[in-house]
Amino acid sequence: MKYAGVFLVGLTSLAWGQEKPPIAPPPTQTQSERATPQPVAPATVTDTQALTFAPQKIAVRLPLGWQVLPVATRQSGTLASLAPLGTSGATLALSYADDPTRTRLPDNLPATIATALGKRYPGFQQTAKQRLALAGGDAWVLDGQVRPSGQSVVVKNRQVYLCHAGRIYIFTLTSKKDDFERLTPSLDRMLKSITWLD
């Protein structure tokens, strides 16, 4: 089984501990660490607009003030990539993988993910983990952070792995540390908006 999680705006494909090279390298940050939030323009997405993925049997609402980015390849498992208006270097992504035999996530998932990301991003630290029931499925919420080589910016990451009816979904928020707490409510709203298309 393969599934993809997004970290540092690049994609790392994981096959229960086996990793592949990233599709995109970590970004370099040249702007100040704290971006000034910009007003949301009327033409931007709202919480009433939905992203629907019929083949993957899920729909979610777009967070207010976020824009949809083009997805480079469907082979990565990425269904959607979003970026907040007025904040550079942040993404919110939804990825997907089929696993018809699985009804819950493995108990060792946090350790597996931490090991894989630690190999890929030296200095990566898993800072929190929590297992919970979410939208009728089994979920792990994993937080981590890393200081990319040669940069002064600390990047934080929250990955929510959700298993529902033999399908794995990964919601990933990645941002600079200074923006992280301000952006996590957007991920929370997206998770609360999950609708299954079974």
CSV table of C-alpha atoms in Angstrom, one decimal:
chain,number,residue,atom,x,y,z
A,1,MET,CA,0.0,0.0,0.0
A,2,LYS,CA,1.3,3.5,-0.8
A,3,TYR,CA,0.2,6.8,0.4
A,4,ALA,CA,1.6,10.3,0.2
A,5,GLY,CA,2.0,13.0,2.8
A,6,VAL,CA,3.1,16.5,2.2
A,7,PHE,CA,5.9,18.1,4.1
A,8,LEU,CA,7.9,21.2,3.5
A,9,VAL,CA,5.7,21.8,0.4
A,10,GLY,CA,7.3,18.8,-1.2
A,11,LEU,CA,5.8,15.3,-1.5
A,12,THR,CA,7.2,12.2,0.2
A,13,SER,CA,5.7,8.9,-0.8
A,14,LEU,CA,5.6,6.4,2.0
A,15,ALA,CA,4.9,2.7,1.7
A,16,TRP,CA,4.7,1.9,5.4
A,17,GLY,CA,8.2,3.0,6.1
A,18,GLN,CA,9.7,2.8,2.6
A,19,GLU,CA,10.3,6.2,1.1
A,20,LYS,CA,10.9,7.5,-2.4
A,21,PRO,CA,12.7,10.7,-3.5
A,22,PRO,CA,10.6,13.8,-3.1
A,23,ILE,CA,8.8,15.3,-6.0
A,24,ALA,CA,9.7,18.8,-5.1
A,25,PRO,CA,12.6,20.1,-2.9
A,26,PRO,CA,12.0,22.1,0.3
A,27,PRO,CA,11.3,25.8,-0.5
A,28,THR,CA,13.8,28.5,0.3
A,29,GLN,CA,12.4,31.4,2.3
A,30,THR,CA,13.7,34.8,1.5
A,31,GLN,CA,10.9,36.9,3.0
A,32,SER,CA,10.5,37.8,6.7
A,33,GLU,CA,9.5,34.9,8.9
A,34,ARG,CA,6.2,36.6,9.9
A,35,ALA,CA,4.0,37.5,6.9
A,36,THR,CA,1.3,40.1,7.3
A,37,PRO,CA,-2.2,38.7,6.7
A,38,GLN,CA,-3.9,40.3,3.7
A,39,PRO,CA,-7.7,41.0,3.4
A,40,VAL,CA,-9.6,38.3,1.6
A,41,ALA,CA,-10.7,39.4,-1.8
A,42,PRO,CA,-14.4,38.8,-2.8
A,43,ALA,CA,-13.4,36.4,-5.6
A,44,THR,CA,-11.6,34.0,-3.2
A,45,VAL,CA,-13.0,30.7,-2.0
A,46,THR,CA,-15.3,30.6,1.0
A,47,ASP,CA,-16.3,28.0,3.5
A,48,THR,CA,-19.4,27.4,1.5
A,49,GLN,CA,-17.5,26.1,-1.6
A,50,ALA,CA,-16.7,22.4,-1.7
A,51,LEU,CA,-14.0,20.3,-3.2
A,52,THR,CA,-15.6,17.0,-4.4
A,53,PHE,CA,-13.6,13.9,-5.3
A,54,ALA,CA,-16.2,11.4,-6.4
A,55,PRO,CA,-13.8,8.5,-7.3
A,56,GLN,CA,-12.2,8.9,-3.8
A,57,LYS,CA,-15.6,9.2,-2.2
A,58,ILE,CA,-14.9,12.4,-0.2
A,59,ALA,CA,-15.9,16.1,-0.2
A,60,VAL,CA,-14.5,18.9,1.9
A,61,ARG,CA,-15.2,22.6,2.3
A,62,LEU,CA,-12.5,25.0,1.4
A,63,PRO,CA,-11.3,27.2,4.3
A,64,LEU,CA,-12.1,30.9,4.0
A,65,GLY,CA,-9.2,32.8,2.5
A,66,TRP,CA,-7.4,29.9,0.9
A,67,GLN,CA,-6.9,29.4,-2.9
A,68,VAL,CA,-6.6,26.2,-4.8
A,69,LEU,CA,-3.2,25.5,-6.4
A,70,PRO,CA,-2.6,23.4,-9.5
A,71,VAL,CA,-1.7,19.8,-8.6
A,72,ALA,CA,1.4,18.7,-10.7
A,73,THR,CA,0.6,15.0,-10.8
A,74,ARG,CA,-2.1,12.6,-9.7
A,75,GLN,CA,0.4,9.8,-9.4
A,76,SER,CA,1.5,11.4,-6.1
A,77,GLY,CA,-1.9,10.7,-4.6
A,78,THR,CA,-2.5,14.4,-4.0
A,79,LEU,CA,-6.1,15.4,-4.6
A,80,ALA,CA,-5.8,19.1,-3.7
A,81,SER,CA,-3.2,21.6,-2.7
A,82,LEU,CA,-4.3,24.9,-1.2
A,83,ALA,CA,-2.4,28.1,-0.1
A,84,PRO,CA,-3.6,30.9,2.2
A,85,LEU,CA,-3.8,34.3,0.7
A,86,GLY,CA,-1.2,36.7,2.2
A,87,THR,CA,1.0,34.1,3.7
A,88,SER,CA,4.0,32.8,1.9
A,89,GLY,CA,5.4,29.3,2.3
A,90,ALA,CA,2.3,27.6,3.7
A,91,THR,CA,0.2,24.8,2.2
A,92,LEU,CA,-2.8,22.6,3.1
A,93,ALA,CA,-3.0,19.4,1.1
A,94,LEU,CA,-5.3,16.4,0.8
A,95,SER,CA,-3.8,13.1,-0.4
A,96,TYR,CA,-5.4,9.7,-0.9
A,97,ALA,CA,-4.6,6.0,-1.1
A,98,ASP,CA,-6.7,2.8,-1.4
A,99,ASP,CA,-6.2,0.0,1.0
A,100,PRO,CA,-9.4,-2.2,0.9
A,101,THR,CA,-8.1,-4.5,3.6
A,102,ARG,CA,-7.6,-1.8,6.2
A,103,THR,CA,-10.2,-0.7,8.7
A,104,ARG,CA,-7.9,1.2,11.1
A,105,LEU,CA,-4.4,2.7,11.0
A,106,PRO,CA,-1.4,0.8,12.4
A,107,ASP,CA,-0.5,1.4,16.0
A,108,ASN,CA,3.1,2.1,15.0
A,109,LEU,CA,2.2,4.7,12.3
A,110,PRO,CA,3.7,7.7,14.3
A,111,ALA,CA,7.0,5.9,14.7
A,112,THR,CA,7.0,4.9,11.0
A,113,ILE,CA,6.3,8.4,9.8
A,114,ALA,CA,8.8,10.0,12.2
A,115,THR,CA,11.6,7.6,11.1
A,116,ALA,CA,10.8,8.2,7.4
A,117,LEU,CA,10.7,12.0,7.7
A,118,GLY,CA,13.8,12.0,10.0
A,119,LYS,CA,15.7,10.2,7.2
A,120,ARG,CA,14.4,12.6,4.5
A,121,TYR,CA,14.7,15.8,6.6
A,122,PRO,CA,17.7,15.6,9.0
A,123,GLY,CA,16.7,17.2,12.3
A,124,PHE,CA,13.0,16.5,11.9
A,125,GLN,CA,11.3,16.1,15.3
A,126,GLN,CA,7.8,14.6,16.0
A,127,THR,CA,6.4,17.0,18.6
A,128,ALA,CA,2.9,15.5,19.2
A,129,LYS,CA,0.8,12.5,18.4
A,130,GLN,CA,-2.8,11.7,19.1
A,131,ARG,CA,-5.1,8.9,18.0
A,132,LEU,CA,-8.8,9.7,17.7
A,133,ALA,CA,-12.1,8.9,16.0
A,134,LEU,CA,-12.7,11.4,13.2
A,135,ALA,CA,-15.7,11.5,10.7
A,136,GLY,CA,-16.6,7.9,11.5
A,137,GLY,CA,-13.0,6.7,10.8
A,138,ASP,CA,-9.7,6.0,12.7
A,139,ALA,CA,-7.2,8.8,12.7
A,140,TRP,CA,-3.7,9.8,13.8
A,141,VAL,CA,-2.8,13.5,14.3
A,142,LEU,CA,0.9,13.9,14.0
A,143,ASP,CA,2.8,17.2,14.6
A,144,GLY,CA,6.4,17.8,13.7
A,145,GLN,CA,9.0,20.5,13.0
A,146,VAL,CA,12.3,20.9,11.3
A,147,ARG,CA,14.8,23.7,10.5
A,148,PRO,CA,15.7,23.2,6.8
A,149,SER,CA,19.4,23.1,6.2
A,150,GLY,CA,21.0,26.5,5.9
A,151,GLN,CA,17.8,28.4,6.9
A,152,SER,CA,16.8,30.2,10.0
A,153,VAL,CA,13.1,29.5,9.6
A,154,VAL,CA,11.6,26.6,11.6
A,155,VAL,CA,8.9,24.8,9.6
A,156,LYS,CA,6.0,23.1,11.4
A,157,ASN,CA,3.8,20.4,10.0
A,158,ARG,CA,0.5,18.7,11.1
A,159,GLN,CA,-0.5,15.5,9.3
A,160,VAL,CA,-3.9,13.9,9.9
A,161,TYR,CA,-4.0,10.3,8.7
A,162,LEU,CA,-7.6,9.1,8.4
A,163,CYS,CA,-8.7,5.6,7.6
A,164,HIS,CA,-12.3,5.2,6.4
A,165,ALA,CA,-13.9,2.2,4.7
A,166,GLY,CA,-10.6,0.9,3.3
A,167,ARG,CA,-9.4,4.3,2.1
A,168,ILE,CA,-6.6,6.4,3.6
A,169,TYR,CA,-6.7,10.2,3.5
A,170,ILE,CA,-3.9,12.4,4.6
A,171,PHE,CA,-4.6,16.1,5.4
A,172,THR,CA,-1.3,18.0,5.8
A,173,LEU,CA,-0.7,21.6,6.9
A,174,THR,CA,2.8,22.9,6.5
A,175,SER,CA,3.9,26.5,7.4
A,176,LYS,CA,6.5,28.6,9.1
A,177,LYS,CA,6.4,28.2,12.8
A,178,ASP,CA,5.3,31.8,13.3
A,179,ASP,CA,2.2,31.2,11.1
A,180,PHE,CA,1.3,27.7,12.3
A,181,GLU,CA,-1.1,28.4,15.2
A,182,ARG,CA,-3.0,31.0,13.1
A,183,LEU,CA,-3.4,28.5,10.3
A,184,THR,CA,-4.4,25.4,12.2
A,185,PRO,CA,-8.1,26.5,12.5
A,186,SER,CA,-8.3,26.2,8.7
A,187,LEU,CA,-7.3,22.6,8.9
A,188,ASP,CA,-9.7,22.0,11.7
A,189,ARG,CA,-12.6,23.5,9.7
A,190,MET,CA,-11.7,21.3,6.7
A,191,LEU,CA,-11.7,18.2,8.9
A,192,LYS,CA,-15.1,19.1,10.4
A,193,SER,CA,-16.5,19.5,6.9
A,194,ILE,CA,-15.7,16.0,5.6
A,195,THR,CA,-18.6,14.4,3.8
A,196,TRP,CA,-18.4,10.8,2.6
A,197,LEU,CA,-19.8,10.1,-0.9
A,198,ASP,CA,-20.5,6.4,-0.3
